[in-house]
Coordinates of N, CA and C in Angstrom, one line a residue:
X1 N 151.1 210.0 115.0 CA 151.7 208.8 114.5 C 153.1 209.1 113.9
X2 N 154.1 208.3 114.3 CA 155.4 208.5 113.7 C 155.4 207.9 112.3
X3 N 156.0 208.6 111.4 CA 156.2 208.1 110.0 C 157.7 208.2 109.6
X4 N 158.1 207.1 108.9 CA 159.4 207.1 108.3 C 159.3 207.1 106.8
X5 N 159.8 208.0 106.1 CA 159.7 208.1 104.7 C 161.1 208.0 104.1
X6 N 161.2 206.9 103.2 CA 162.5 206.7 102.6 C 162.5 207.3 101.2
X7 N 163.7 207.5 100.7 CA 163.8 208.0 99.3 C 165.2 207.6 98.8
X8 N 165.4 207.7 97.5 CA 166.7 207.5 96.9 C 167.0 206.1 96.2
X9 N 166.0 205.2 96.3 CA 166.2 204.0 95.6 C 166.1 204.1 94.1
X10 N 166.4 203.0 93.4 CA 166.3 203.1 91.9 C 167.1 202.0 91.3
X11 N 167.3 202.1 90.0 CA 168.1 201.2 89.2 C 169.5 201.7 89.0
X12 N 170.5 200.9 89.2 CA 171.9 201.3 89.1 C 172.7 200.1 88.5
X13 N 173.7 200.4 87.8 CA 174.6 199.4 87.2 C 175.5 198.8 88.2
X14 N 176.0 197.6 88.1 CA 177.0 197.1 89.0 C 178.2 198.0 89.1
X15 N 178.7 198.2 90.3 CA 179.8 199.1 90.5 C 179.4 200.5 90.8
X16 N 178.1 200.8 90.6 CA 177.6 202.2 90.8 C 177.3 202.5 92.3
X17 N 176.7 203.7 92.5 CA 176.4 204.1 93.8 C 175.0 204.7 93.9
X18 N 174.5 204.6 95.1 CA 173.2 205.2 95.4 C 173.2 205.7 96.9
X19 N 172.4 206.7 97.2 CA 172.3 207.2 98.5 C 170.8 207.2 98.9
X20 N 170.5 206.4 100.0 CA 169.2 206.4 100.5 C 169.1 207.3 101.7
X21 N 167.9 207.9 101.8 CA 167.5 208.8 102.9 C 166.3 208.3 103.6
X22 N 166.2 208.6 104.9 CA 165.0 208.2 105.6 C 164.7 209.3 106.7
X23 N 163.6 210.0 106.5 CA 163.2 211.0 107.5 C 162.1 210.6 108.4
X24 N 162.3 210.8 109.6 CA 161.2 210.5 110.6 C 160.5 211.8 111.0
X25 N 159.2 211.6 111.1 CA 158.3 212.8 111.5 C 157.2 212.3 112.5
X26 N 156.7 213.3 113.2 CA 155.6 213.0 114.1 C 156.0 213.4 115.5
X27 N 155.2 212.9 116.5 CA 155.4 213.4 117.9 C 156.6 212.7 118.5
X28 N 157.8 213.1 118.0 CA 159.1 212.4 118.4 C 159.7 213.2 119.6
X29 N 160.0 212.4 120.7 CA 160.7 213.0 121.8 C 162.2 212.8 121.6
X30 N 162.6 211.5 121.2 CA 164.0 211.2 120.9 C 164.0 210.0 120.0
X31 N 165.1 209.8 119.3 CA 165.3 208.7 118.5 C 166.6 208.0 118.9
X32 N 166.6 206.8 119.3 CA 167.7 206.0 119.7 C 168.4 205.4 118.5
X33 N 168.5 204.1 118.4 CA 169.1 203.5 117.2 C 168.3 203.8 115.9
X34 N 169.0 203.9 114.8 CA 168.4 204.0 113.5 C 169.1 203.0 112.6
X35 N 168.4 202.4 111.6 CA 169.1 201.5 110.8 C 168.5 201.2 109.5
X36 N 169.2 200.4 108.7 CA 168.7 200.0 107.4 C 168.7 198.5 107.4
X37 N 167.6 197.9 106.8 CA 167.5 196.5 106.6 C 167.1 196.3 105.1
X38 N 167.2 195.1 104.7 CA 166.9 194.8 103.3 C 166.2 193.4 103.2
X39 N 165.4 193.3 102.2 CA 164.8 192.0 101.9 C 164.7 191.7 100.4
X40 N 165.4 190.7 100.0 CA 165.5 190.3 98.6 C 164.3 189.3 98.4
X41 N 163.9 189.1 97.2 CA 162.8 188.2 96.9 C 163.1 186.8 97.4
X42 N 162.2 186.2 98.1 CA 162.3 184.8 98.6 C 163.2 184.7 99.8
X43 N 163.7 185.8 100.3 CA 164.6 185.8 101.5 C 164.1 186.5 102.6
X44 N 164.6 186.3 103.8 CA 164.2 187.0 105.0 C 164.8 188.4 105.0
X45 N 164.2 189.3 105.8 CA 164.7 190.6 106.0 C 166.0 190.5 106.8
X46 N 167.1 191.2 106.3 CA 168.3 191.1 107.0 C 168.9 192.5 107.4
X47 N 169.7 192.6 108.4 CA 170.3 193.9 108.8 C 171.3 194.3 107.8
X48 N 171.3 195.6 107.5 CA 172.4 196.1 106.6 C 173.4 196.9 107.5
X49 N 172.8 197.9 108.2 CA 173.7 198.7 109.1 C 172.8 199.4 110.1
X50 N 173.4 199.7 111.2 CA 172.7 200.5 112.3 C 173.6 201.6 112.8
X51 N 173.0 202.6 113.4 CA 173.8 203.7 114.0 C 173.1 204.2 115.2
X52 N 173.9 204.4 116.3 CA 173.3 204.9 117.5 C 173.1 206.4 117.5
X53 N 172.4 206.9 118.5 CA 172.3 208.4 118.5 C 173.6 209.1 118.7
X54 N 174.6 208.4 119.3 CA 175.9 208.9 119.4 C 176.8 208.8 118.2
X55 N 176.3 208.0 117.2 CA 177.1 207.9 116.0 C 177.9 206.6 115.9
X56 N 177.8 205.7 116.8 CA 178.4 204.4 116.7 C 177.7 203.5 115.6
X57 N 178.5 202.9 114.8 CA 177.9 202.1 113.7 C 178.2 200.6 113.7
X58 N 177.3 199.9 113.0 CA 177.5 198.5 112.9 C 177.0 198.1 111.5
X59 N 177.8 197.2 110.9 CA 177.5 196.8 109.5 C 177.4 195.3 109.3
X60 N 176.6 194.8 108.4 CA 176.7 193.4 108.0 C 178.0 193.2 107.3
X61 N 178.6 192.0 107.4 CA 179.8 191.7 106.8 C 179.8 191.9 105.3
X62 N 178.6 191.7 104.7 CA 178.5 191.7 103.3 C 178.6 193.1 102.7
X63 N 178.4 194.1 103.5 CA 178.5 195.5 103.0 C 179.6 196.3 103.6
X64 N 180.4 195.8 104.5 CA 181.5 196.5 105.1 C 182.5 197.0 104.1
X65 N 182.9 198.2 104.2 CA 183.8 198.8 103.2 C 183.1 199.3 102.0
X66 N 181.8 199.0 101.8 CA 181.1 199.5 100.6 C 180.0 200.5 100.9
X67 N 179.4 200.3 102.1 CA 178.2 201.1 102.5 C 178.6 201.9 103.7
X68 N 178.1 203.1 103.8 CA 178.3 204.0 105.0 C 176.9 204.5 105.5
X69 N 176.7 204.3 106.8 CA 175.5 204.8 107.4 C 175.8 206.1 108.2
X70 N 174.9 207.0 108.1 CA 175.1 208.3 108.9 C 173.8 208.8 109.2
X71 N 173.7 209.8 110.1 CA 172.5 210.4 110.5 C 172.6 211.9 110.9
X72 N 171.5 212.6 110.7 CA 171.5 214.0 111.1 C 170.4 214.1 112.2
X73 N 170.9 214.2 113.4 CA 169.9 214.2 114.5 C 169.0 215.5 114.5
X74 N 169.5 216.5 113.9 CA 168.7 217.8 113.9 C 167.5 217.6 112.9
X75 N 167.6 216.7 111.9 CA 166.6 216.5 110.9 C 165.9 215.1 111.1
X76 N 166.2 214.4 112.2 CA 165.7 213.1 112.4 C 165.8 212.2 111.1
X77 N 166.9 212.2 110.5 CA 167.1 211.6 109.2 C 168.4 210.7 109.3
X78 N 168.2 209.5 108.7 CA 169.3 208.6 108.5 C 169.6 208.4 107.0
X79 N 170.9 208.2 106.7 CA 171.3 208.0 105.3 C 172.0 206.7 105.2
X80 N 172.0 206.2 104.0 CA 172.8 205.0 103.6 C 173.5 205.3 102.3
X81 N 174.8 205.5 102.3 CA 175.6 205.7 101.1 C 176.1 204.3 100.7
X82 N 175.6 203.9 99.5 CA 176.0 202.6 99.0 C 176.9 202.8 97.8
X83 N 178.0 202.1 97.8 CA 179.0 202.1 96.7 C 179.4 200.7 96.3
X84 N 180.1 200.6 95.2 CA 180.5 199.3 94.6 C 179.4 198.3 94.6
X85 N 178.2 198.8 94.2 CA 177.0 197.9 94.3 C 177.1 196.7 93.4
X86 N 176.6 195.6 93.9 CA 176.6 194.3 93.2 C 175.2 193.8 93.0
X87 N 175.0 192.9 92.0 CA 173.7 192.4 91.8 C 173.0 191.9 93.0
X88 N 173.7 191.2 93.9 CA 173.1 190.6 95.1 C 172.7 191.7 96.1
X89 N 173.0 193.0 95.9 CA 172.5 194.0 96.8 C 171.1 194.4 96.4
X90 N 170.6 193.8 95.3 CA 169.2 194.1 94.9 C 168.2 193.6 96.0
X91 N 167.4 194.5 96.4 CA 166.4 194.2 97.5 C 165.5 195.4 97.7
X92 N 164.5 195.2 98.5 CA 163.8 196.4 99.1 C 164.5 196.8 100.4
X93 N 164.8 198.0 100.5 CA 165.6 198.5 101.6 C 164.6 199.2 102.6
X94 N 164.6 198.9 103.8 CA 163.7 199.4 104.8 C 164.5 200.2 105.9
X95 N 163.9 201.3 106.3 CA 164.5 202.1 107.3 C 163.8 201.7 108.6
X96 N 164.6 201.7 109.7 CA 164.0 201.4 111.0 C 164.5 202.4 112.0
X97 N 163.7 202.8 113.0 CA 164.1 203.7 114.0 C 163.4 203.3 115.4
X98 N 164.2 203.4 116.4 CA 163.7 203.1 117.8 C 163.4 204.4 118.4
X99 N 162.1 204.7 118.5 CA 161.7 206.1 118.8 C 160.9 206.2 120.1
X100 N 161.2 207.2 120.9 CA 160.5 207.6 122.1 C 159.6 208.7 121.7
X101 N 158.3 208.5 121.8 CA 157.3 209.6 121.4 C 156.8 210.3 122.6
X102 N 156.4 211.6 122.3 CA 155.8 212.4 123.3 C 154.3 212.5 123.1
X103 N 153.7 213.5 123.7 CA 152.2 213.7 123.6 C 151.8 213.7 122.1
X104 N 150.7 213.0 121.7 CA 149.8 212.3 122.6 C 150.0 210.8 122.7
X105 N 151.1 210.3 122.0 CA 151.4 208.9 122.0 C 152.7 208.7 122.8
X106 N 152.6 208.5 124.1 CA 153.8 208.3 124.9 C 154.2 206.8 124.8
X107 N 155.5 206.6 124.6 CA 156.0 205.2 124.6 C 157.3 205.2 123.8
X108 N 157.8 204.0 123.7 CA 159.1 203.7 123.0 C 158.9 202.4 122.2
X109 N 159.1 202.5 120.9 CA 159.0 201.3 120.1 C 159.7 201.5 118.8
X110 N 159.8 200.4 118.0 CA 160.4 200.4 116.7 C 159.3 200.9 115.6
X111 N 159.8 201.7 114.7 CA 159.0 202.1 113.6 C 159.7 201.7 112.3
X112 N 158.9 201.4 111.2 CA 159.5 201.0 109.9 C 159.0 201.9 108.8
X113 N 159.9 202.1 107.8 CA 159.4 202.8 106.6 C 158.7 201.8 105.7
X114 N 158.3 202.4 104.6 CA 157.5 201.6 103.6 C 158.4 200.8 102.7
X115 N 159.7 201.1 102.7 CA 160.6 200.4 101.8 C 160.9 201.1 100.5
X116 N 162.1 201.0 100.0 CA 162.4 201.6 98.7 C 163.2 200.5 97.9
X117 N 162.9 200.4 96.7 CA 163.5 199.3 95.8 C 164.9 199.8 95.3
X118 N 165.9 198.9 95.5 CA 167.2 199.1 94.9 C 167.4 197.9 94.0
X119 N 167.7 198.2 92.7 CA 168.0 197.2 91.7 C 169.3 197.4 91.1
X120 N 170.2 196.4 91.2 CA 171.5 196.5 90.6 C 171.6 195.6 89.5
X121 N 171.7 196.1 88.3 CA 171.6 195.3 87.1 C 172.2 196.1 85.9
X122 N 172.8 195.4 85.0 CA 173.3 196.0 83.8 C 172.3 195.9 82.6

């Protein structure tokens, strides 16, 4: 079974920074796109940023210029460096990966992490 484990969330003051990490493990043959999504209370889950295996990135307009997504393919890990944080960035942040698995679970599908809370408040 493929698992995505996130870390790095917490409480930060407005204007501060946080770095999220998400490591994938299991019978992984390859990982295509990886990304971060977030869900605030009472709202739908929304895309924050994605990155392809080749390093091409895509960002939500609301985080452009403040957040940076990156990945280490040797560690099957994706990062989200968040800066100039604002109260409306408060949400549970979820990692997503489009994974092709090998033995014993052959196939390609999306996997999700369990989520990490980010709270921006003074």
